Amino acid sequence: MSAPTIPRTPLVSRVARAMPMPAGAGLARMLVERNVRSFRHGWIALVTGFAEPVFYLFSLGIGIGALVKTVTTDSGMVVTYPQFVAPALLAASAMNGAVMDSTFNLFFKLKYAKLYDAVLATPMGPRDIAVGEVAWSLIRGGLYSAAFLVVAVLAGAVRSWWALLALPAGVLIGFAFAAVGMFATTFMRSWVDFDYITLAIQPMFLFSATFFPLATYPEALQWFVRATPLYHGVALERALMLGDVGWGVLGHVAYLLVLGLFGVVGAARRLEKLLLS
């Protein structure tokens, strides 16, 4: 008598089940698996997602770098312009990847595809949906960060082995933006409301000490910049990739972590109100 055959578990399922989830949200990994399967045929969207920061790196970092030879950071370190701008673009890449999924895609699933109404017919709940969608946004943001980090290394824009922590830092940045983006999306009434997302993202990208040191900004504007989440992501990545690591890094980590946790809790409560009321 032959031994019974054990069904093979698809690789996608094994990866999704291996992902750690907070207690009480274990079913969230099933939503992550659903999103992974959905993007198997839409991989081109993932590939093109990190193209914009790469273009900025070569057009501004390499192009302007030929004119601006060195930059003095706010801590007093003298670096080349590509080395200065690359960490900021890595943070922007993580932000873009996370925001795309947690805002536009989530709104379509919530308002038009009615995906979450079907999800609630299973044992999953609003908290599983919130954690699962944020986790998927982290995967996408992490992929963008990893790809951009490789490009930065090849371009000679990395100065320190601390850059090995730049990828986990990128995931943390993605976590903060994905969670807050999802929370904000639950208040959106139509596609027109997404102008507010663009209105928030674009100025942050341009003015979060991305292309120039914070010291070059007017003093009144410096306090405003320090309050934005992307600035903390840029400062964190810049400290790691330049090897300028100090106790201030922990402040950036704490800011992004608290912001992300606030977003997840808020999004879960809003989804519960929208889907179960």
PDB file of C-alpha atoms in Angstrom:
ATOM      1  CA  MET A   1       0.000   0.000   0.000  1.00  0.00           C
ATOM      2  CA  SER A   2       1.521   3.275  -1.088  1.00  0.00           C
ATOM      3  CA  ALA A   3       1.981   6.121   1.362  1.00  0.00           C
ATOM      4  CA  PRO A   4      -0.587   8.910   1.118  1.00  0.00           C
ATOM      5  CA  THR A   5       0.564  11.952  -0.793  1.00  0.00           C
ATOM      6  CA  ILE A   6       0.820  15.214   1.096  1.00  0.00           C
ATOM      7  CA  PRO A   7      -0.617  18.140  -0.852  1.00  0.00           C
ATOM      8  CA  ARG A   8       2.002  20.726  -1.708  1.00  0.00           C
ATOM      9  CA  THR A   9       1.392  24.182  -0.265  1.00  0.00           C
ATOM     10  CA  PRO A  10       1.910  26.972  -2.815  1.00  0.00           C
ATOM     11  CA  LEU A  11       4.908  29.186  -2.165  1.00  0.00           C
ATOM     12  CA  VAL A  12       2.665  32.245  -1.894  1.00  0.00           C
ATOM     13  CA  SER A  13       0.667  30.589   0.900  1.00  0.00           C
ATOM     14  CA  ARG A  14       3.797  29.555   2.796  1.00  0.00           C
ATOM     15  CA  VAL A  15       5.251  33.070   2.630  1.00  0.00           C
ATOM     16  CA  ALA A  16       1.970  34.671   3.712  1.00  0.00           C
ATOM     17  CA  ARG A  17       1.568  32.288   6.658  1.00  0.00           C
ATOM     18  CA  ALA A  18       5.146  32.923   7.789  1.00  0.00           C
ATOM     19  CA  MET A  19       4.506  36.633   8.225  1.00  0.00           C
ATOM     20  CA  PRO A  20       4.250  37.691  11.876  1.00  0.00           C
ATOM     21  CA  MET A  21       0.969  39.361  12.786  1.00  0.00           C
ATOM     22  CA  PRO A  22      -0.148  41.006  16.025  1.00  0.00           C
ATOM     23  CA  ALA A  23      -2.169  38.917  18.449  1.00  0.00           C
ATOM     24  CA  GLY A  24      -5.835  38.888  17.526  1.00  0.00           C
ATOM     25  CA  ALA A  25      -5.141  39.698  13.869  1.00  0.00           C
ATOM     26  CA  GLY A  26      -3.766  36.358  12.694  1.00  0.00           C
ATOM     27  CA  LEU A  27      -6.223  36.072   9.801  1.00  0.00           C
ATOM     28  CA  ALA A  28      -4.768  39.243   8.306  1.00  0.00           C
ATOM     29  CA  ARG A  29      -2.169  37.125   6.539  1.00  0.00           C
ATOM     30  CA  MET A  30      -4.932  35.713   4.360  1.00  0.00           C
ATOM     31  CA  LEU A  31      -5.646  39.186   3.018  1.00  0.00           C
ATOM     32  CA  VAL A  32      -1.931  39.631   2.370  1.00  0.00           C
ATOM     33  CA  GLU A  33      -1.958  36.366   0.411  1.00  0.00           C
ATOM     34  CA  ARG A  34      -4.936  37.591  -1.587  1.00  0.00           C
ATOM     35  CA  ASN A  35      -3.063  40.786  -2.530  1.00  0.00           C
ATOM     36  CA  VAL A  36       0.075  38.850  -3.468  1.00  0.00           C
ATOM     37  CA  ARG A  37      -1.954  36.620  -5.770  1.00  0.00           C
ATOM     38  CA  SER A  38      -3.710  39.641  -7.248  1.00  0.00           C
ATOM     39  CA  PHE A  39      -0.394  41.302  -8.159  1.00  0.00           C
ATOM     40  CA  ARG A  40       1.126  38.231  -9.788  1.00  0.00           C
ATOM     41  CA  HIS A  41      -0.202  39.447 -13.126  1.00  0.00           C
ATOM     42  CA  GLY A  42       0.234  43.137 -12.338  1.00  0.00           C
ATOM     43  CA  TRP A  43       3.934  42.985 -11.496  1.00  0.00           C
ATOM     44  CA  ILE A  44       4.710  45.808 -13.923  1.00  0.00           C
ATOM     45  CA  ALA A  45       3.052  48.233 -11.470  1.00  0.00           C
ATOM     46  CA  LEU A  46       5.514  47.118  -8.790  1.00  0.00           C
ATOM     47  CA  VAL A  47       8.504  47.482 -11.112  1.00  0.00           C
ATOM     48  CA  THR A  48       7.616  51.020 -12.153  1.00  0.00           C
ATOM     49  CA  GLY A  49       6.809  52.171  -8.628  1.00  0.00           C
ATOM     50  CA  PHE A  50      10.402  52.976  -7.675  1.00  0.00           C
ATOM     51  CA  ALA A  51      11.304  54.519 -11.058  1.00  0.00           C
ATOM     52  CA  GLU A  52      10.554  58.113 -10.035  1.00  0.00           C
ATOM     53  CA  PRO A  53      13.062  58.264  -7.134  1.00  0.00           C
ATOM     54  CA  VAL A  54      15.691  56.578  -9.344  1.00  0.00           C
ATOM     55  CA  PHE A  55      15.170  59.197 -12.033  1.00  0.00           C
ATOM     56  CA  TYR A  56      15.498  61.918  -9.411  1.00  0.00           C
ATOM     57  CA  LEU A  57      18.728  60.332  -8.169  1.00  0.00           C
ATOM     58  CA  PHE A  58      20.363  60.391 -11.585  1.00  0.00           C
ATOM     59  CA  SER A  59      18.906  63.695 -12.805  1.00  0.00           C
ATOM     60  CA  LEU A  60      19.438  65.665  -9.588  1.00  0.00           C
ATOM     61  CA  GLY A  61      22.046  63.629  -7.742  1.00  0.00           C
ATOM     62  CA  ILE A  62      24.296  63.000 -10.704  1.00  0.00           C
ATOM     63  CA  GLY A  63      23.308  66.005 -12.845  1.00  0.00           C
ATOM     64  CA  ILE A  64      23.322  68.713 -10.182  1.00  0.00           C
ATOM     65  CA  GLY A  65      26.097  66.812  -8.442  1.00  0.00           C
ATOM     66  CA  ALA A  66      28.367  67.819 -11.304  1.00  0.00           C
ATOM     67  CA  LEU A  67      27.752  71.449 -10.339  1.00  0.00           C
ATOM     68  CA  VAL A  68      27.358  71.109  -6.564  1.00  0.00           C
ATOM     69  CA  LYS A  69      30.438  69.148  -5.571  1.00  0.00           C
ATOM     70  CA  THR A  70      29.880  68.872  -1.825  1.00  0.00           C
ATOM     71  CA  VAL A  71      27.151  69.537   0.739  1.00  0.00           C
ATOM     72  CA  THR A  72      27.557  70.152   4.448  1.00  0.00           C
ATOM     73  CA  THR A  73      24.880  68.275   6.391  1.00  0.00           C
ATOM     74  CA  ASP A  74      23.157  69.705   9.451  1.00  0.00           C
ATOM     75  CA  SER A  75      25.538  67.679  11.637  1.00  0.00           C
ATOM     76  CA  GLY A  76      28.574  69.217   9.914  1.00  0.00           C
ATOM     77  CA  MET A  77      29.561  66.229   7.746  1.00  0.00           C
ATOM     78  CA  VAL A  78      30.801  67.092   4.244  1.00  0.00           C
ATOM     79  CA  VAL A  79      29.493  64.705   1.570  1.00  0.00           C
ATOM     80  CA  THR A  80      28.957  64.684  -2.178  1.00  0.00           C
ATOM     81  CA  TYR A  81      25.557  65.749  -3.449  1.00  0.00           C
ATOM     82  CA  PRO A  82      24.542  62.233  -4.627  1.00  0.00           C
ATOM     83  CA  GLN A  83      25.411  60.907  -1.156  1.00  0.00           C
ATOM     84  CA  PHE A  84      23.309  63.656   0.394  1.00  0.00           C
ATOM     85  CA  VAL A  85      20.220  63.225  -1.760  1.00  0.00           C
ATOM     86  CA  ALA A  86      20.142  59.400  -2.107  1.00  0.00           C
ATOM     87  CA  PRO A  87      18.952  58.663   1.475  1.00  0.00           C
ATOM     88  CA  ALA A  88      16.124  61.188   1.089  1.00  0.00           C
ATOM     89  CA  LEU A  89      15.005  59.577  -2.149  1.00  0.00           C
ATOM     90  CA  LEU A  90      15.102  56.159  -0.480  1.00  0.00           C
ATOM     91  CA  ALA A  91      12.719  57.478   2.180  1.00  0.00           C
ATOM     92  CA  ALA A  92      10.519  58.970  -0.550  1.00  0.00           C
ATOM     93  CA  SER A  93      10.506  55.632  -2.369  1.00  0.00           C
ATOM     94  CA  ALA A  94       9.264  53.858   0.767  1.00  0.00           C
ATOM     95  CA  MET A  95       6.627  56.542   1.242  1.00  0.00           C
ATOM     96  CA  ASN A  96       5.376  56.319  -2.344  1.00  0.00           C
ATOM     97  CA  GLY A  97       5.068  52.543  -2.281  1.00  0.00           C
ATOM     98  CA  ALA A  98       3.144  52.518   0.974  1.00  0.00           C
ATOM     99  CA  VAL A  99       0.851  55.439   0.169  1.00  0.00           C
ATOM    100  CA  MET A 100      -0.176  54.087  -3.234  1.00  0.00           C
ATOM    101  CA  ASP A 101      -1.663  50.908  -1.789  1.00  0.00           C
ATOM    102  CA  SER A 102      -3.084  52.324   1.410  1.00  0.00           C
ATOM    103  CA  THR A 103      -4.970  55.167  -0.281  1.00  0.00           C
ATOM    104  CA  PHE A 104      -6.037  54.811  -3.925  1.00  0.00           C
ATOM    105  CA  ASN A 105      -6.149  51.014  -4.029  1.00  0.00           C
ATOM    106  CA  LEU A 106      -7.851  50.733  -0.658  1.00  0.00           C
ATOM    107  CA  PHE A 107     -10.501  53.290  -1.599  1.00  0.00           C
ATOM    108  CA  PHE A 108     -11.363  51.333  -4.740  1.00  0.00           C
ATOM    109  CA  LYS A 109     -11.665  48.090  -2.779  1.00  0.00           C
ATOM    110  CA  LEU A 110     -13.776  49.778  -0.108  1.00  0.00           C
ATOM    111  CA  LYS A 111     -16.159  51.893  -2.192  1.00  0.00           C
ATOM    112  CA  TYR A 112     -16.394  50.212  -5.595  1.00  0.00           C
ATOM    113  CA  ALA A 113     -15.190  46.610  -5.533  1.00  0.00           C
ATOM    114  CA  LYS A 114     -16.892  46.053  -2.140  1.00  0.00           C
ATOM    115  CA  LEU A 115     -14.079  43.618  -1.363  1.00  0.00           C
ATOM    116  CA  TYR A 116     -14.243  44.097   2.385  1.00  0.00           C
ATOM    117  CA  ASP A 117     -17.952  43.358   2.513  1.00  0.00           C
ATOM    118  CA  ALA A 118     -17.104  39.945   1.101  1.00  0.00           C
ATOM    119  CA  VAL A 119     -14.159  39.591   3.499  1.00  0.00           C
ATOM    120  CA  LEU A 120     -16.442  40.136   6.480  1.00  0.00           C
ATOM    121  CA  ALA A 121     -18.492  37.122   5.368  1.00  0.00           C
ATOM    122  CA  THR A 122     -15.460  35.061   6.457  1.00  0.00           C
ATOM    123  CA  PRO A 123     -14.070  34.795  10.013  1.00  0.00           C
ATOM    124  CA  MET A 124     -11.999  37.931   9.331  1.00  0.00           C
ATOM    125  CA  GLY A 125     -12.872  41.217  11.000  1.00  0.00           C
ATOM    126  CA  PRO A 126     -12.095  44.924  10.537  1.00  0.00           C
ATOM    127  CA  ARG A 127      -8.869  44.623  12.536  1.00  0.00           C
ATOM    128  CA  ASP A 128      -7.672  41.833  10.234  1.00  0.00           C
ATOM    129  CA  ILE A 129      -8.428  44.045   7.243  1.00  0.00           C
ATOM    130  CA  ALA A 130      -6.497  47.001   8.675  1.00  0.00           C
ATOM    131  CA  VAL A 131      -3.454  44.933   9.652  1.00  0.00           C
ATOM    132  CA  GLY A 132      -3.506  42.932   6.416  1.00  0.00           C
ATOM    133  CA  GLU A 133      -3.635  45.975   4.155  1.00  0.00           C
ATOM    134  CA  VAL A 134      -0.914  47.775   6.121  1.00  0.00           C
ATOM    135  CA  ALA A 135       1.249  44.633   5.970  1.00  0.00           C
ATOM    136  CA  TRP A 136       0.800  44.441   2.199  1.00  0.00           C
ATOM    137  CA  SER A 137       1.713  48.124   1.893  1.00  0.00           C
ATOM    138  CA  LEU A 138       4.872  47.382   3.889  1.00  0.00           C
ATOM    139  CA  ILE A 139       5.793  44.613   1.476  1.00  0.00           C
ATOM    140  CA  ARG A 140       5.394  46.954  -1.471  1.00  0.00           C
ATOM    141  CA  GLY A 141       7.264  49.785   0.225  1.00  0.00           C
ATOM    142  CA  GLY A 142       9.997  47.355   1.280  1.00  0.00           C
ATOM    143  CA  LEU A 143      10.428  46.168  -2.308  1.00  0.00           C
ATOM    144  CA  TYR A 144      10.818  49.750  -3.506  1.00  0.00           C
ATOM    145  CA  SER A 145      13.304  50.505  -0.746  1.00  0.00           C
ATOM    146  CA  ALA A 146      15.378  47.411  -1.474  1.00  0.00           C
ATOM    147  CA  ALA A 147      15.525  48.118  -5.206  1.00  0.00           C
ATOM    148  CA  PHE A 148      16.460  51.748  -4.660  1.00  0.00           C
ATOM    149  CA  LEU A 149      19.123  50.826  -2.094  1.00  0.00           C
ATOM    150  CA  VAL A 150      20.793  48.559  -4.643  1.00  0.00           C
ATOM    151  CA  VAL A 151      20.796  51.411  -7.176  1.00  0.00           C
ATOM    152  CA  ALA A 152      22.253  53.782  -4.566  1.00  0.00           C
ATOM    153  CA  VAL A 153      25.063  51.336  -3.753  1.00  0.00           C
ATOM    154  CA  LEU A 154      25.906  50.939  -7.446  1.00  0.00           C
ATOM    155  CA  ALA A 155      25.890  54.734  -7.845  1.00  0.00           C
ATOM    156  CA  GLY A 156      28.400  55.113  -4.997  1.00  0.00           C
ATOM    157  CA  ALA A 157      25.932  57.010  -2.806  1.00  0.00           C
ATOM    158  CA  VAL A 158      26.439  54.846   0.310  1.00  0.00           C
ATOM    159  CA  ARG A 159      29.240  55.666   2.750  1.00  0.00           C
ATOM    160  CA  SER A 160      28.732  53.337   5.711  1.00  0.00           C
ATOM    161  CA  TRP A 161      27.886  49.758   6.696  1.00  0.00           C
ATOM    162  CA  TRP A 162      25.103  51.280   8.791  1.00  0.00           C
ATOM    163  CA  ALA A 163      23.263  51.323   5.459  1.00  0.00           C
ATOM    164  CA  LEU A 164      22.400  47.666   6.113  1.00  0.00           C
ATOM    165  CA  LEU A 165      19.743  49.075   8.462  1.00  0.00           C
ATOM    166  CA  ALA A 166      18.419  51.400   5.769  1.00  0.00           C
ATOM    167  CA  LEU A 167      16.043  48.708   4.498  1.00  0.00           C
ATOM    168  CA  PRO A 168      14.388  48.058   7.904  1.00  0.00           C
ATOM    169  CA  ALA A 169      14.214  51.844   8.284  1.00  0.00           C
ATOM    170  CA  GLY A 170      12.455  52.043   4.923  1.00  0.00           C
ATOM    171  CA  VAL A 171       9.911  49.480   6.124  1.00  0.00           C
ATOM    172  CA  LEU A 172       9.319  51.604   9.239  1.00  0.00           C
ATOM    173  CA  ILE A 173       8.755  54.671   7.061  1.00  0.00           C
ATOM    174  CA  GLY A 174       6.326  52.673   4.947  1.00  0.00           C
ATOM    175  CA  PHE A 175       4.518  51.527   8.087  1.00  0.00           C
ATOM    176  CA  ALA A 176       3.937  55.100   9.253  1.00  0.00           C
ATOM    177  CA  PHE A 177       2.686  56.330   5.895  1.00  0.00           C
ATOM    178  CA  ALA A 178       0.609  53.236   5.102  1.00  0.00           C
ATOM    179  CA  ALA A 179      -1.199  53.316   8.435  1.00  0.00           C
ATOM    180  CA  VAL A 180      -1.926  57.046   8.371  1.00  0.00           C
ATOM    181  CA  GLY A 181      -2.812  56.878   4.674  1.00  0.00           C
ATOM    182  CA  MET A 182      -5.347  54.133   5.336  1.00  0.00           C
ATOM    183  CA  PHE A 183      -6.817  56.062   8.261  1.00  0.00           C
ATOM    184  CA  ALA A 184      -7.195  59.153   6.080  1.00  0.00           C
ATOM    185  CA  THR A 185      -8.733  57.141   3.229  1.00  0.00           C
ATOM    186  CA  THR A 186     -11.570  55.943   5.441  1.00  0.00           C
ATOM    187  CA  PHE A 187     -12.773  59.565   5.547  1.00  0.00           C
ATOM    188  CA  MET A 188     -12.675  60.016   1.750  1.00  0.00           C
ATOM    189  CA  ARG A 189     -16.049  60.442   0.044  1.00  0.00           C
ATOM    190  CA  SER A 190     -14.979  60.512  -3.631  1.00  0.00           C
ATOM    191  CA  TRP A 191     -11.897  60.519  -5.838  1.00  0.00           C
ATOM    192  CA  VAL A 192     -11.867  64.321  -5.668  1.00  0.00           C
ATOM    193  CA  ASP A 193     -10.906  64.104  -2.006  1.00  0.00           C
ATOM    194  CA  PHE A 194      -7.602  62.520  -2.993  1.00  0.00           C
ATOM    195  CA  ASP A 195      -6.393  65.962  -3.989  1.00  0.00           C
ATOM    196  CA  TYR A 196      -5.748  66.388  -0.261  1.00  0.00           C
ATOM    197  CA  ILE A 197      -3.400  63.376  -0.338  1.00  0.00           C
ATOM    198  CA  THR A 198      -1.445  64.918  -3.210  1.00  0.00           C
ATOM    199  CA  LEU A 199      -1.476  68.267  -1.441  1.00  0.00           C
ATOM    200  CA  ALA A 200       0.183  66.644   1.575  1.00  0.00           C
ATOM    201  CA  ILE A 201       2.634  64.336  -0.217  1.00  0.00           C
ATOM    202  CA  GLN A 202       4.117  66.715  -2.795  1.00  0.00           C
ATOM    203  CA  PRO A 203       5.210  69.518  -0.423  1.00  0.00           C
ATOM    204  CA  MET A 204       6.646  66.925   1.978  1.00  0.00           C
ATOM    205  CA  PHE A 205       8.644  65.393  -0.857  1.00  0.00           C
ATOM    206  CA  LEU A 206      10.050  68.748  -1.919  1.00  0.00           C
ATOM    207  CA  PHE A 207      10.602  70.425   1.445  1.00  0.00           C
ATOM    208  CA  SER A 208      11.507  67.713   3.982  1.00  0.00           C
ATOM    209  CA  ALA A 209      15.231  68.505   3.703  1.00  0.00           C
ATOM    210  CA  THR A 210      15.150  66.208   0.681  1.00  0.00           C
ATOM    211  CA  PHE A 211      17.367  68.214  -1.647  1.00  0.00           C
ATOM    212  CA  PHE A 212      18.895  70.810   0.687  1.00  0.00           C
ATOM    213  CA  PRO A 213      20.050  70.778   4.334  1.00  0.00           C
ATOM    214  CA  LEU A 214      17.502  71.909   6.896  1.00  0.00           C
ATOM    215  CA  ALA A 215      19.785  74.810   7.885  1.00  0.00           C
ATOM    216  CA  THR A 216      19.155  76.480   4.513  1.00  0.00           C
ATOM    217  CA  TYR A 217      15.437  76.885   5.290  1.00  0.00           C
ATOM    218  CA  PRO A 218      14.090  79.968   7.103  1.00  0.00           C
ATOM    219  CA  GLU A 219      13.995  79.362  10.840  1.00  0.00           C
ATOM    220  CA  ALA A 220      10.190  79.578  11.019  1.00  0.00           C
ATOM    221  CA  LEU A 221       9.889  76.938   8.284  1.00  0.00           C
ATOM    222  CA  GLN A 222      12.402  74.634   9.984  1.00  0.00           C
ATOM    223  CA  TRP A 223      10.015  73.985  12.877  1.00  0.00           C
ATOM    224  CA  PHE A 224       7.246  73.085  10.442  1.00  0.00           C
ATOM    225  CA  VAL A 225       9.525  70.745   8.484  1.00  0.00           C
ATOM    226  CA  ARG A 226      10.598  68.962  11.679  1.00  0.00           C
ATOM    227  CA  ALA A 227       6.938  68.137  12.369  1.00  0.00           C
ATOM    228  CA  THR A 228       6.432  66.261   9.082  1.00  0.00           C
ATOM    229  CA  PRO A 229       6.818  62.458   8.989  1.00  0.00           C
ATOM    230  CA  LEU A 230       8.910  62.403   5.819  1.00  0.00           C
ATOM    231  CA  TYR A 231      11.537  64.637   7.428  1.00  0.00           C
ATOM    232  CA  HIS A 232      12.023  62.057  10.168  1.00  0.00           C
ATOM    233  CA  GLY A 233      12.265  59.333   7.528  1.00  0.00           C
ATOM    234  CA  VAL A 234      14.805  61.351   5.537  1.00  0.00           C
ATOM    235  CA  ALA A 235      16.870  62.155   8.647  1.00  0.00           C
ATOM    236  CA  LEU A 236      16.830  58.492   9.698  1.00  0.00           C
ATOM    237  CA  GLU A 237      17.934  57.178   6.301  1.00  0.00           C
ATOM    238  CA  ARG A 238      20.554  59.902   5.922  1.00  0.00           C
ATOM    239  CA  ALA A 239      22.085  59.081   9.303  1.00  0.00           C
ATOM    240  CA  LEU A 240      22.300  55.384   8.428  1.00  0.00           C
ATOM    241  CA  MET A 241      23.596  55.682   4.881  1.00  0.00           C
ATOM    242  CA  LEU A 242      26.183  58.324   5.807  1.00  0.00           C
ATOM    243  CA  GLY A 243      27.242  56.595   9.024  1.00  0.00           C
ATOM    244  CA  ASP A 244      26.266  59.672  11.052  1.00  0.00           C
ATOM    245  CA  VAL A 245      24.452  57.674  13.745  1.00  0.00           C
ATOM    246  CA  GLY A 246      23.678  59.207  17.138  1.00  0.00           C
ATOM    247  CA  TRP A 247      21.037  59.134  19.845  1.00  0.00           C
ATOM    248  CA  GLY A 248      18.821  61.385  17.741  1.00  0.00           C
ATOM    249  CA  VAL A 249      18.100  58.409  15.486  1.00  0.00           C
ATOM    250  CA  LEU A 250      15.982  56.900  18.267  1.00  0.00           C
ATOM    251  CA  GLY A 251      13.790  60.005  18.226  1.00  0.00           C
ATOM    252  CA  HIS A 252      13.091  59.535  14.512  1.00  0.00           C
ATOM    253  CA  VAL A 253      12.299  55.849  15.061  1.00  0.00           C
ATOM    254  CA  ALA A 254       9.928  56.642  17.936  1.00  0.00           C
ATOM    255  CA  TYR A 255       8.105  59.311  15.907  1.00  0.00           C
ATOM    256  CA  LEU A 256       7.475  56.965  12.960  1.00  0.00           C
ATOM    257  CA  LEU A 257       6.517  54.030  15.181  1.00  0.00           C
ATOM    258  CA  VAL A 258       3.982  56.022  17.206  1.00  0.00           C
ATOM    259  CA  LEU A 259       2.520  57.524  14.037  1.00  0.00           C
ATOM    260  CA  GLY A 260       2.128  54.077  12.487  1.00  0.00           C
ATOM    261  CA  LEU A 261       0.464  52.579  15.561  1.00  0.00           C
ATOM    262  CA  PHE A 262      -1.912  55.527  15.744  1.00  0.00           C
ATOM    263  CA  GLY A 263      -2.848  55.004  12.089  1.00  0.00           C
ATOM    264  CA  VAL A 264      -3.479  51.269  12.456  1.00  0.00           C
ATOM    265  CA  VAL A 265      -5.723  51.698  15.498  1.00  0.00           C
ATOM    266  CA  GLY A 266      -7.600  54.565  13.886  1.00  0.00           C
ATOM    267  CA  ALA A 267      -8.042  52.718  10.586  1.00  0.00           C
ATOM    268  CA  ALA A 268      -9.336  49.580  12.325  1.00  0.00           C
ATOM    269  CA  ARG A 269     -11.929  51.583  14.264  1.00  0.00           C
ATOM    270  CA  ARG A 270     -13.022  53.494  11.176  1.00  0.00           C
ATOM    271  CA  LEU A 271     -13.349  50.310   9.105  1.00  0.00           C
ATOM    272  CA  GLU A 272     -15.418  48.737  11.873  1.00  0.00           C
ATOM    273  CA  LYS A 273     -17.731  51.734  11.837  1.00  0.00           C
ATOM    274  CA  LEU A 274     -18.026  51.811   8.030  1.00  0.00           C
ATOM    275  CA  LEU A 275     -18.445  48.072   7.453  1.00  0.00           C
ATOM    276  CA  LEU A 276     -20.450  46.956  10.470  1.00  0.00           C
ATOM    277  CA  SER A 277     -22.792  49.888  11.047  1.00  0.00           C
TER     278      SER A 277
END
